[in-house]
Each structure stands twice: as structure tokens, then as C-alpha cells.
PDB file of N, CA and C in Angstrom:
ATOM      1  N   MET A  18      18.910  96.264 -78.014  1.00  0.00           N
ATOM      2  CA  MET A  18      19.556  97.375 -76.976  1.00  0.00           C
ATOM      3  C   MET A  18      20.837  96.728 -76.946  1.00  0.00           C
ATOM      4  N   ILE A  19      21.475  97.853 -76.765  1.00  0.00           N
ATOM      5  CA  ILE A  19      23.165  97.924 -76.118  1.00  0.00           C
ATOM      6  C   ILE A  19      23.402  97.880 -75.073  1.00  0.00           C
ATOM      7  N   LYS A  20      24.066  96.500 -74.639  1.00  0.00           N
ATOM      8  CA  LYS A  20      24.080  96.556 -73.269  1.00  0.00           C
ATOM      9  C   LYS A  20      25.755  96.607 -72.884  1.00  0.00           C
ATOM     10  N   ALA A  21      26.072  97.890 -71.633  1.00  0.00           N
ATOM     11  CA  ALA A  21      27.631  97.836 -71.364  1.00  0.00           C
ATOM     12  C   ALA A  21      27.877  98.103 -69.756  1.00  0.00           C
ATOM     13  N   THR A  22      29.042  97.960 -69.633  1.00  0.00           N
ATOM     14  CA  THR A  22      29.572  98.007 -68.060  1.00  0.00           C
ATOM     15  C   THR A  22      30.854  99.092 -68.214  1.00  0.00           C
ATOM     16  N   VAL A  23      30.567  99.998 -67.309  1.00  0.00           N
ATOM     17  CA  VAL A  23      31.021 101.077 -66.500  1.00  0.00           C
ATOM     18  C   VAL A  23      32.073 101.043 -65.637  1.00  0.00           C
ATOM     19  N   LEU A  24      33.184 101.198 -65.565  1.00  0.00           N
ATOM     20  CA  LEU A  24      33.891 100.923 -64.526  1.00  0.00           C
ATOM     21  C   LEU A  24      34.767 101.903 -64.273  1.00  0.00           C
ATOM     22  N   ILE A  25      34.919 102.437 -63.229  1.00  0.00           N
ATOM     23  CA  ILE A  25      34.931 103.509 -62.309  1.00  0.00           C
ATOM     24  C   ILE A  25      35.868 103.582 -61.073  1.00  0.00           C
ATOM     25  N   PRO A  26      36.969 103.732 -61.206  1.00  0.00           N
ATOM     26  CA  PRO A  26      37.823 103.600 -59.904  1.00  0.00           C
ATOM     27  C   PRO A  26      37.597 104.814 -59.295  1.00  0.00           C
ATOM     28  N   THR A  27      38.286 104.811 -57.646  1.00  0.00           N
ATOM     29  CA  THR A  27      37.966 105.949 -57.478  1.00  0.00           C
ATOM     30  C   THR A  27      38.727 106.278 -55.901  1.00  0.00           C
ATOM     31  N   TYR A  28      38.871 107.543 -55.486  1.00  0.00           N
ATOM     32  CA  TYR A  28      39.558 107.381 -54.683  1.00  0.00           C
ATOM     33  C   TYR A  28      39.565 109.016 -53.728  1.00  0.00           C
ATOM     34  N   LYS A  29      38.576 108.632 -52.898  1.00  0.00           N
ATOM     35  CA  LYS A  29      38.104 110.205 -51.598  1.00  0.00           C
ATOM     36  C   LYS A  29      37.801 111.412 -52.591  1.00  0.00           C
ATOM     37  N   ARG A  30      36.788 111.522 -53.448  1.00  0.00           N
ATOM     38  CA  ARG A  30      35.687 111.360 -54.311  1.00  0.00           C
ATOM     39  C   ARG A  30      34.643 111.447 -54.131  1.00  0.00           C
ATOM     40  N   PRO A  31      34.102 111.496 -53.092  1.00  0.00           N
ATOM     41  CA  PRO A  31      32.670 111.245 -53.008  1.00  0.00           C
ATOM     42  C   PRO A  31      31.884 111.985 -53.948  1.00  0.00           C
ATOM     43  N   GLU A  32      31.999 113.190 -53.735  1.00  0.00           N
ATOM     44  CA  GLU A  32      30.958 113.922 -54.411  1.00  0.00           C
ATOM     45  C   GLU A  32      31.106 113.839 -56.142  1.00  0.00           C
ATOM     46  N   ILE A  33      32.217 114.416 -56.334  1.00  0.00           N
ATOM     47  CA  ILE A  33      33.327 113.570 -57.466  1.00  0.00           C
ATOM     48  C   ILE A  33      32.500 112.556 -58.420  1.00  0.00           C
ATOM     49  N   THR A  34      32.372 111.488 -57.647  1.00  0.00           N
ATOM     50  CA  THR A  34      31.921 110.691 -58.590  1.00  0.00           C
ATOM     51  C   THR A  34      30.334 110.368 -58.015  1.00  0.00           C
ATOM     52  N   ALA A  35      29.696 110.910 -57.377  1.00  0.00           N
ATOM     53  CA  ALA A  35      28.355 110.913 -57.682  1.00  0.00           C
ATOM     54  C   ALA A  35      27.901 112.099 -58.647  1.00  0.00           C
ATOM     55  N   ASP A  36      28.662 112.753 -58.896  1.00  0.00           N
ATOM     56  CA  ASP A  36      28.345 113.687 -60.141  1.00  0.00           C
ATOM     57  C   ASP A  36      28.218 112.899 -61.866  1.00  0.00           C
ATOM     58  N   CYS A  37      29.708 111.802 -61.599  1.00  0.00           N
ATOM     59  CA  CYS A  37      29.733 111.241 -62.487  1.00  0.00           C
ATOM     60  C   CYS A  37      28.891 110.405 -63.039  1.00  0.00           C
ATOM     61  N   LEU A  38      28.186 109.851 -62.241  1.00  0.00           N
ATOM     62  CA  LEU A  38      27.122 109.048 -61.833  1.00  0.00           C
ATOM     63  C   LEU A  38      25.821 109.560 -62.773  1.00  0.00           C
ATOM     64  N   LYS A  39      25.654 111.154 -62.113  1.00  0.00           N
ATOM     65  CA  LYS A  39      24.395 111.707 -62.635  1.00  0.00           C
ATOM     66  C   LYS A  39      24.697 112.278 -63.931  1.00  0.00           C
ATOM     67  N   PHE A  40      25.996 112.475 -64.365  1.00  0.00           N
ATOM     68  CA  PHE A  40      25.432 112.826 -65.847  1.00  0.00           C
ATOM     69  C   PHE A  40      25.846 111.789 -66.563  1.00  0.00           C
ATOM     70  N   LEU A  41      25.966 110.615 -66.532  1.00  0.00           N
ATOM     71  CA  LEU A  41      25.371 109.363 -67.450  1.00  0.00           C
ATOM     72  C   LEU A  41      24.130 108.765 -67.440  1.00  0.00           C
ATOM     73  N   SER A  42      23.493 109.425 -65.990  1.00  0.00           N
ATOM     74  CA  SER A  42      22.070 108.821 -65.579  1.00  0.00           C
ATOM     75  C   SER A  42      21.060 109.833 -66.535  1.00  0.00           C
ATOM     76  N   GLU A  43      21.850 110.664 -67.176  1.00  0.00           N
ATOM     77  CA  GLU A  43      21.350 111.807 -67.896  1.00  0.00           C
ATOM     78  C   GLU A  43      21.487 111.720 -69.206  1.00  0.00           C
ATOM     79  N   SER A  44      22.280 110.359 -69.757  1.00  0.00           N
ATOM     80  CA  SER A  44      22.554 110.598 -71.093  1.00  0.00           C
ATOM     81  C   SER A  44      21.280 110.003 -71.907  1.00  0.00           C
ATOM     82  N   LYS A  45      21.180 110.409 -73.592  1.00  0.00           N
ATOM     83  CA  LYS A  45      20.180 110.622 -74.205  1.00  0.00           C
ATOM     84  C   LYS A  45      20.118 108.940 -74.418  1.00  0.00           C
ATOM     85  N   TYR A  46      18.900 108.304 -74.460  1.00  0.00           N
ATOM     86  CA  TYR A  46      18.652 106.949 -74.778  1.00  0.00           C
ATOM     87  C   TYR A  46      18.580 106.222 -73.618  1.00  0.00           C
ATOM     88  N   LEU A  47      19.397 106.433 -72.295  1.00  0.00           N
ATOM     89  CA  LEU A  47      19.730 105.607 -71.646  1.00  0.00           C
ATOM     90  C   LEU A  47      17.854 104.540 -71.245  1.00  0.00           C
ATOM     91  N   GLY A  48      18.147 103.854 -71.685  1.00  0.00           N
ATOM     92  CA  GLY A  48      16.764 102.591 -71.074  1.00  0.00           C
ATOM     93  C   GLY A  48      16.399 102.654 -72.160  1.00  0.00           C
ATOM     94  N   GLU A  49      16.556 103.401 -73.735  1.00  0.00           N
ATOM     95  CA  GLU A  49      15.750 103.258 -74.696  1.00  0.00           C
ATOM     96  C   GLU A  49      16.464 102.249 -75.691  1.00  0.00           C
ATOM     97  N   LYS A  50      17.561 102.499 -75.708  1.00  0.00           N
ATOM     98  CA  LYS A  50      18.865 102.571 -76.846  1.00  0.00           C
ATOM     99  C   LYS A  50      19.776 101.167 -76.432  1.00  0.00           C
ATOM    100  N   PHE A  51      19.950 102.245 -74.986  1.00  0.00           N
ATOM    101  CA  PHE A  51      21.164 100.950 -74.498  1.00  0.00           C
ATOM    102  C   PHE A  51      20.953 100.475 -72.547  1.00  0.00           C
ATOM    103  N   LEU A  52      21.326  99.935 -71.728  1.00  0.00           N
ATOM    104  CA  LEU A  52      21.761  99.823 -70.869  1.00  0.00           C
ATOM    105  C   LEU A  52      22.756  99.480 -70.124  1.00  0.00           C
ATOM    106  N   LEU A  53      23.081 100.468 -68.875  1.00  0.00           N
ATOM    107  CA  LEU A  53      24.215 100.255 -68.487  1.00  0.00           C
ATOM    108  C   LEU A  53      24.500 100.065 -66.934  1.00  0.00           C
ATOM    109  N   ASP A  54      25.480  99.088 -67.022  1.00  0.00           N
ATOM    110  CA  ASP A  54      25.943  98.445 -65.613  1.00  0.00           C
ATOM    111  C   ASP A  54      26.922  99.496 -64.959  1.00  0.00           C
ATOM    112  N   VAL A  55      27.052  99.582 -63.633  1.00  0.00           N
ATOM    113  CA  VAL A  55      27.881 100.667 -63.405  1.00  0.00           C
ATOM    114  C   VAL A  55      28.902  99.919 -62.241  1.00  0.00           C
ATOM    115  N   ILE A  56      29.934  99.647 -62.059  1.00  0.00           N
ATOM    116  CA  ILE A  56      31.283  99.017 -61.075  1.00  0.00           C
ATOM    117  C   ILE A  56      31.553 100.133 -61.051  1.00  0.00           C
ATOM    118  N   VAL A  57      31.901 100.760 -59.612  1.00  0.00           N
ATOM    119  CA  VAL A  57      32.648 101.529 -58.448  1.00  0.00           C
ATOM    120  C   VAL A  57      33.487 100.989 -57.827  1.00  0.00           C
ATOM    121  N   ILE A  58      34.694 100.886 -58.010  1.00  0.00           N
ATOM    122  CA  ILE A  58      36.119 100.336 -56.924  1.00  0.00           C
ATOM    123  C   ILE A  58      36.468 101.458 -56.692  1.00  0.00           C
ATOM    124  N   ASP A  59      36.138 101.491 -54.995  1.00  0.00           N
ATOM    125  CA  ASP A  59      36.641 102.523 -53.934  1.00  0.00           C
ATOM    126  C   ASP A  59      37.193 102.103 -53.457  1.00  0.00           C
ATOM    127  N   SER A  60      38.683 102.801 -53.429  1.00  0.00           N
ATOM    128  CA  SER A  60      39.545 102.575 -52.550  1.00  0.00           C
ATOM    129  C   SER A  60      40.350 103.550 -51.364  1.00  0.00           C
ATOM    130  N   SER A  61      38.859 104.521 -51.076  1.00  0.00           N
ATOM    131  CA  SER A  61      39.118 105.310 -50.032  1.00  0.00           C
ATOM    132  C   SER A  61      39.070 105.107 -48.517  1.00  0.00           C
ATOM    133  N   PRO A  62      39.594 105.260 -47.245  1.00  0.00           N
ATOM    134  CA  PRO A  62      39.229 105.001 -46.161  1.00  0.00           C
ATOM    135  C   PRO A  62      38.319 104.569 -45.329  1.00  0.00           C
ATOM    136  N   ASN A  63      37.062 105.079 -46.238  1.00  0.00           N
ATOM    137  CA  ASN A  63      36.157 104.768 -45.432  1.00  0.00           C
ATOM    138  C   ASN A  63      34.957 104.882 -46.954  1.00  0.00           C
ATOM    139  N   LYS A  64      33.677 104.530 -46.668  1.00  0.00           N
ATOM    140  CA  LYS A  64      32.585 104.271 -47.373  1.00  0.00           C
ATOM    141  C   LYS A  64      31.563 105.344 -48.056  1.00  0.00           C
ATOM    142  N   ALA A  65      32.382 106.807 -47.805  1.00  0.00           N
ATOM    143  CA  ALA A  65      31.729 107.770 -47.999  1.00  0.00           C
ATOM    144  C   ALA A  65      31.091 108.258 -49.769  1.00  0.00           C
ATOM    145  N   THR A  66      32.196 107.735 -49.997  1.00  0.00           N
ATOM    146  CA  THR A  66      31.144 107.329 -51.799  1.00  0.00           C
ATOM    147  C   THR A  66      30.170 106.898 -51.850  1.00  0.00           C
ATOM    148  N   TYR A  67      30.109 105.409 -51.053  1.00  0.00           N
ATOM    149  CA  TYR A  67      29.004 104.462 -51.507  1.00  0.00           C
ATOM    150  C   TYR A  67      27.414 105.470 -50.416  1.00  0.00           C
ATOM    151  N   ALA A  68      27.952 105.803 -49.733  1.00  0.00           N
ATOM    152  CA  ALA A  68      26.395 107.066 -49.319  1.00  0.00           C
ATOM    153  C   ALA A  68      26.354 107.893 -50.260  1.00  0.00           C
ATOM    154  N   LYS A  69      27.630 108.457 -51.141  1.00  0.00           N
ATOM    155  CA  LYS A  69      26.597 109.602 -52.084  1.00  0.00           C
ATOM    156  C   LYS A  69      26.183 109.167 -53.500  1.00  0.00           C
ATOM    157  N   ILE A  70      26.395 107.882 -53.728  1.00  0.00           N
ATOM    158  CA  ILE A  70      26.278 106.728 -54.885  1.00  0.00           C
ATOM    159  C   ILE A  70      24.991 106.006 -55.082  1.00  0.00           C
ATOM    160  N   LYS A  71      24.416 105.737 -53.739  1.00  0.00           N
ATOM    161  CA  LYS A  71      23.399 104.618 -53.312  1.00  0.00           C
ATOM    162  C   LYS A  71      22.616 104.729 -53.865  1.00  0.00           C
ATOM    163  N   LYS A  72      22.170 105.587 -54.706  1.00  0.00           N
ATOM    164  CA  LYS A  72      20.719 106.383 -55.327  1.00  0.00           C
ATOM    165  C   LYS A  72      20.649 106.258 -56.684  1.00  0.00           C
ATOM    166  N   PHE A  73      21.581 105.642 -56.733  1.00  0.00           N
ATOM    167  CA  PHE A  73      21.906 105.103 -58.519  1.00  0.00           C
ATOM    168  C   PHE A  73      21.747 103.370 -58.318  1.00  0.00           C
ATOM    169  N   GLU A  74      21.599 102.793 -57.311  1.00  0.00           N
ATOM    170  CA  GLU A  74      21.543 101.280 -57.358  1.00  0.00           C
ATOM    171  C   GLU A  74      20.548 100.845 -58.157  1.00  0.00           C
ATOM    172  N   LYS A  75      19.377 101.049 -58.680  1.00  0.00           N
ATOM    173  CA  LYS A  75      18.626 100.380 -59.518  1.00  0.00           C
ATOM    174  C   LYS A  75      18.541 100.834 -61.019  1.00  0.00           C
ATOM    175  N   LEU A  76      19.257 101.812 -60.900  1.00  0.00           N
ATOM    176  CA  LEU A  76      19.031 102.581 -62.633  1.00  0.00           C
ATOM    177  C   LEU A  76      20.287 101.809 -63.033  1.00  0.00           C
ATOM    178  N   PHE A  77      21.352 101.271 -62.452  1.00  0.00           N
ATOM    179  CA  PHE A  77      22.838 101.225 -63.368  1.00  0.00           C
ATOM    180  C   PHE A  77      22.848  99.598 -62.849  1.00  0.00           C
ATOM    181  N   LYS A  78      21.946  99.161 -61.751  1.00  0.00           N
ATOM    182  CA  LYS A  78      22.096  97.884 -61.547  1.00  0.00           C
ATOM    183  C   LYS A  78      23.791  98.116 -60.630  1.00  0.00           C
ATOM    184  N   LEU A  79      23.758  99.182 -60.286  1.00  0.00           N
ATOM    185  CA  LEU A  79      25.413  99.032 -59.773  1.00  0.00           C
ATOM    186  C   LEU A  79      25.890  98.508 -58.486  1.00  0.00           C
ATOM    187  N   GLN A  80      27.516  98.245 -58.858  1.00  0.00           N
ATOM    188  CA  GLN A  80      28.239  97.588 -58.074  1.00  0.00           C
ATOM    189  C   GLN A  80      28.528  98.183 -57.192  1.00  0.00           C
ATOM    190  N   TYR A  81      28.996  97.985 -56.478  1.00  0.00           N
ATOM    191  CA  TYR A  81      30.135  98.766 -55.107  1.00  0.00           C
ATOM    192  C   TYR A  81      31.161  98.300 -54.747  1.00  0.00           C
ATOM    193  N   ILE A  82      32.487  97.625 -54.832  1.00  0.00           N
ATOM    194  CA  ILE A  82      33.560  97.248 -54.339  1.00  0.00           C
ATOM    195  C   ILE A  82      34.617  98.076 -54.079  1.00  0.00           C
ATOM    196  N   HIS A  83      34.631  98.294 -52.195  1.00  0.00           N
ATOM    197  CA  HIS A  83      35.177  98.947 -51.778  1.00  0.00           C
ATOM    198  C   HIS A  83      37.194  98.169 -51.117  1.00  0.00           C
ATOM    199  N   LEU A  84      37.794  98.348 -51.294  1.00  0.00           N
ATOM    200  CA  LEU A  84      38.934  97.857 -51.211  1.00  0.00           C
ATOM    201  C   LEU A  84      39.717  98.702 -49.819  1.00  0.00           C
ATOM    202  N   LYS A  85      40.079  97.842 -49.300  1.00  0.00           N
ATOM    203  CA  LYS A  85      41.241  98.039 -47.700  1.00  0.00           C
ATOM    204  C   LYS A  85      42.296  98.812 -48.090  1.00  0.00           C
ATOM    205  N   LYS A  86      42.476  99.197 -48.889  1.00  0.00           N
ATOM    206  CA  LYS A  86      44.344 100.020 -49.053  1.00  0.00           C
ATOM    207  C   LYS A  86      44.047 100.568 -50.525  1.00  0.00           C
ATOM    208  N   GLN A  87      44.438 102.073 -50.458  1.00  0.00           N
ATOM    209  CA  GLN A  87      44.494 102.409 -51.577  1.00  0.00           C
ATOM    210  C   GLN A  87      45.029 101.743 -52.516  1.00  0.00           C
ATOM    211  N   THR A  88      44.157 102.002 -54.032  1.00  0.00           N
ATOM    212  CA  THR A  88      44.432 101.389 -55.015  1.00  0.00           C
ATOM    213  C   THR A  88      44.927 102.268 -56.259  1.00  0.00           C
ATOM    214  N   LEU A  89      45.692 101.938 -56.982  1.00  0.00           N
ATOM    215  CA  LEU A  89      46.079 103.180 -58.516  1.00  0.00           C
ATOM    216  C   LEU A  89      44.643 102.467 -59.293  1.00  0.00           C
ATOM    217  N   PRO A  90      44.233 103.291 -60.253  1.00  0.00           N
ATOM    218  CA  PRO A  90      43.134 102.688 -61.002  1.00  0.00           C
ATOM    219  C   PRO A  90      43.478 102.036 -61.948  1.00  0.00           C
ATOM    220  N   GLY A  91      44.634 101.663 -62.566  1.00  0.00           N
ATOM    221  CA  GLY A  91      44.778 100.613 -63.422  1.00  0.00           C
ATOM    222  C   GLY A  91      44.426  99.325 -62.732  1.00  0.00           C
ATOM    223  N   GLU A  92      44.650  99.002 -61.707  1.00  0.00           N
ATOM    224  CA  GLU A  92      44.509  97.768 -60.857  1.00  0.00           C
ATOM    225  C   GLU A  92      43.289  98.213 -60.228  1.00  0.00           C
ATOM    226  N   ALA A  93      42.239  99.125 -59.876  1.00  0.00           N
ATOM    227  CA  ALA A  93      41.117  99.212 -59.164  1.00  0.00           C
ATOM    228  C   ALA A  93      40.345  98.288 -61.147  1.00  0.00           C
ATOM    229  N   ARG A  94      40.566  98.625 -61.682  1.00  0.00           N
ATOM    230  CA  ARG A  94      39.624  99.048 -62.845  1.00  0.00           C
ATOM    231  C   ARG A  94      40.089  97.137 -63.268  1.00  0.00           C
ATOM    232  N   ASN A  95      41.264  96.749 -63.081  1.00  0.00           N
ATOM    233  CA  ASN A  95      41.810  95.222 -63.052  1.00  0.00           C
ATOM    234  C   ASN A  95      40.581  94.114 -62.396  1.00  0.00           C
ATOM    235  N   ILE A  96      40.468  95.142 -60.852  1.00  0.00           N
ATOM    236  CA  ILE A  96      39.789  93.818 -59.415  1.00  0.00           C
ATOM    237  C   ILE A  96      38.006  94.165 -60.702  1.00  0.00           C
ATOM    238  N   GLY A  97      37.659  95.232 -61.293  1.00  0.00           N
ATOM    239  CA  GLY A  97      36.430  95.645 -61.478  1.00  0.00           C
ATOM    240  C   GLY A  97      36.166  94.571 -62.623  1.00  0.00           C
ATOM    241  N   PHE A  98      36.999  94.487 -63.858  1.00  0.00           N
ATOM    242  CA  PHE A  98      37.218  94.007 -64.680  1.00  0.00           C
ATOM    243  C   PHE A  98      35.776  92.355 -64.587  1.00  0.00           C
ATOM    244  N   PRO A  99      36.478  91.684 -63.438  1.00  0.00           N
ATOM    245  CA  PRO A  99      35.881  90.168 -63.476  1.00  0.00           C
ATOM    246  C   PRO A  99      34.551  90.129 -63.476  1.00  0.00           C
ATOM    247  N   LYS A 100      33.733  91.380 -62.998  1.00  0.00           N
ATOM    248  CA  LYS A 100      32.748  91.319 -62.251  1.00  0.00           C
ATOM    249  C   LYS A 100      31.767  91.699 -63.352  1.00  0.00           C
ATOM    250  N   ALA A 101      32.105  92.519 -64.432  1.00  0.00           N
ATOM    251  CA  ALA A 101      31.210  93.095 -65.663  1.00  0.00           C
ATOM    252  C   ALA A 101      30.719  91.733 -66.375  1.00  0.00           C
ATOM    253  N   LYS A 102      29.426  92.351 -66.466  1.00  0.00           N
ATOM    254  CA  LYS A 102      28.566  91.216 -66.997  1.00  0.00           C
ATOM    255  C   LYS A 102      27.871  91.481 -68.998  1.00  0.00           C
ATOM    256  N   ASN A 103      28.862  92.304 -69.185  1.00  0.00           N
ATOM    257  CA  ASN A 103      28.363  92.769 -70.588  1.00  0.00           C
ATOM    258  C   ASN A 103      29.664  92.866 -71.428  1.00  0.00           C
ATOM    259  N   GLU A 104      30.202  92.264 -72.181  1.00  0.00           N
ATOM    260  CA  GLU A 104      30.659  92.167 -73.835  1.00  0.00           C
ATOM    261  C   GLU A 104      31.743  93.270 -73.829  1.00  0.00           C
ATOM    262  N   LEU A 105      30.577  94.328 -73.708  1.00  0.00           N
ATOM    263  CA  LEU A 105      31.077  95.651 -74.063  1.00  0.00           C
ATOM    264  C   LEU A 105      31.538  96.502 -72.948  1.00  0.00           C
ATOM    265  N   ILE A 106      32.425  96.928 -72.780  1.00  0.00           N
ATOM    266  CA  ILE A 106      32.770  97.331 -70.965  1.00  0.00           C
ATOM    267  C   ILE A 106      34.149  98.896 -71.401  1.00  0.00           C
ATOM    268  N   ILE A 107      33.468  99.405 -70.593  1.00  0.00           N
ATOM    269  CA  ILE A 107      33.511 101.370 -70.634  1.00  0.00           C
ATOM    270  C   ILE A 107      34.813 101.535 -69.280  1.00  0.00           C
ATOM    271  N   SER A 108      35.702 101.981 -69.569  1.00  0.00           N
ATOM    272  CA  SER A 108      36.541 102.412 -68.445  1.00  0.00           C
ATOM    273  C   SER A 108      36.202 104.636 -68.093  1.00  0.00           C
ATOM    274  N   LEU A 109      35.712 104.605 -67.090  1.00  0.00           N
ATOM    275  CA  LEU A 109      35.726 105.916 -66.778  1.00  0.00           C
ATOM    276  C   LEU A 109      36.956 106.248 -65.372  1.00  0.00           C
ATOM    277  N   ASP A 110      37.025 107.820 -65.020  1.00  0.00           N
ATOM    278  CA  ASP A 110      37.661 108.130 -64.156  1.00  0.00           C
ATOM    279  C   ASP A 110      36.686 108.574 -63.347  1.00  0.00           C
ATOM    280  N   SER A 111      36.518 108.871 -62.401  1.00  0.00           N
ATOM    281  CA  SER A 111      35.385 109.424 -61.516  1.00  0.00           C
ATOM    282  C   SER A 111      35.035 111.298 -61.658  1.00  0.00           C
ATOM    283  N   ASP A 112      36.272 111.537 -62.312  1.00  0.00           N
ATOM    284  CA  ASP A 112      35.979 112.865 -62.683  1.00  0.00           C
ATOM    285  C   ASP A 112      35.407 113.563 -64.021  1.00  0.00           C
ATOM    286  N   ILE A 113      35.226 112.009 -65.005  1.00  0.00           N
ATOM    287  CA  ILE A 113      34.856 112.763 -66.394  1.00  0.00           C
ATOM    288  C   ILE A 113      33.442 113.203 -66.080  1.00  0.00           C
ATOM    289  N   GLU A 114      33.174 113.638 -66.670  1.00  0.00           N
ATOM    290  CA  GLU A 114      31.677 114.540 -67.083  1.00  0.00           C
ATOM    291  C   GLU A 114      31.189 114.641 -68.104  1.00  0.00           C
ATOM    292  N   MET A 115      30.507 113.438 -68.051  1.00  0.00           N
ATOM    293  CA  MET A 115      29.923 112.901 -69.426  1.00  0.00           C
ATOM    294  C   MET A 115      28.745 113.147 -69.896  1.00  0.00           C
TER     295      MET A 115
END
């Protein structure tokens, strides 16, 4: 079975980030041929994104990192990278519809 970690930086996009995870959850063969851990790195001023995505916690072994200040996507990915538990790491933007 293939195991991958998906890094998703986000800023003020709770609904769009939740849609991104929804699309990932609908991936063919998820849980059969591959497993995904997801790390969302959120630099929004509040935790509205977490409220929208927490329903995916068990499906993806979701990790949510809330940063205290607005952070550019590259820097946010670099913060999430050390938390990845798999050798295969995929970086997505929160508005990607997989």
C-alpha cells in the first residue's frame, strides 16, 4: 500500500479548504491501494478552517497547524514538512480540486 502525506497551506479559505479535502476523500482506491495523511497549515486569524475540516480527522489522520500570523504558502509548507510521517509528500494549494 502506498502511503503519502499531503501538505495544504491555507489562509482565510475555510470552505475551499474543506472542498479540497472532500475531493481527496472521493479519490478512487483511497484506503485500498493508498492512504493519505493530510497536514493543513492555516495562517488565518481564526480557526474557522478547522471547524470546516475537522470531520476529515479520522479519514486522513488529519493534522491541523494554526499559525499566529499570515504566512506565505512556501513558508507554511516548510513548517508542515517536518511533521510528515511518510516518504512520499504531496503539496497542494487549498483551492485545488483533485
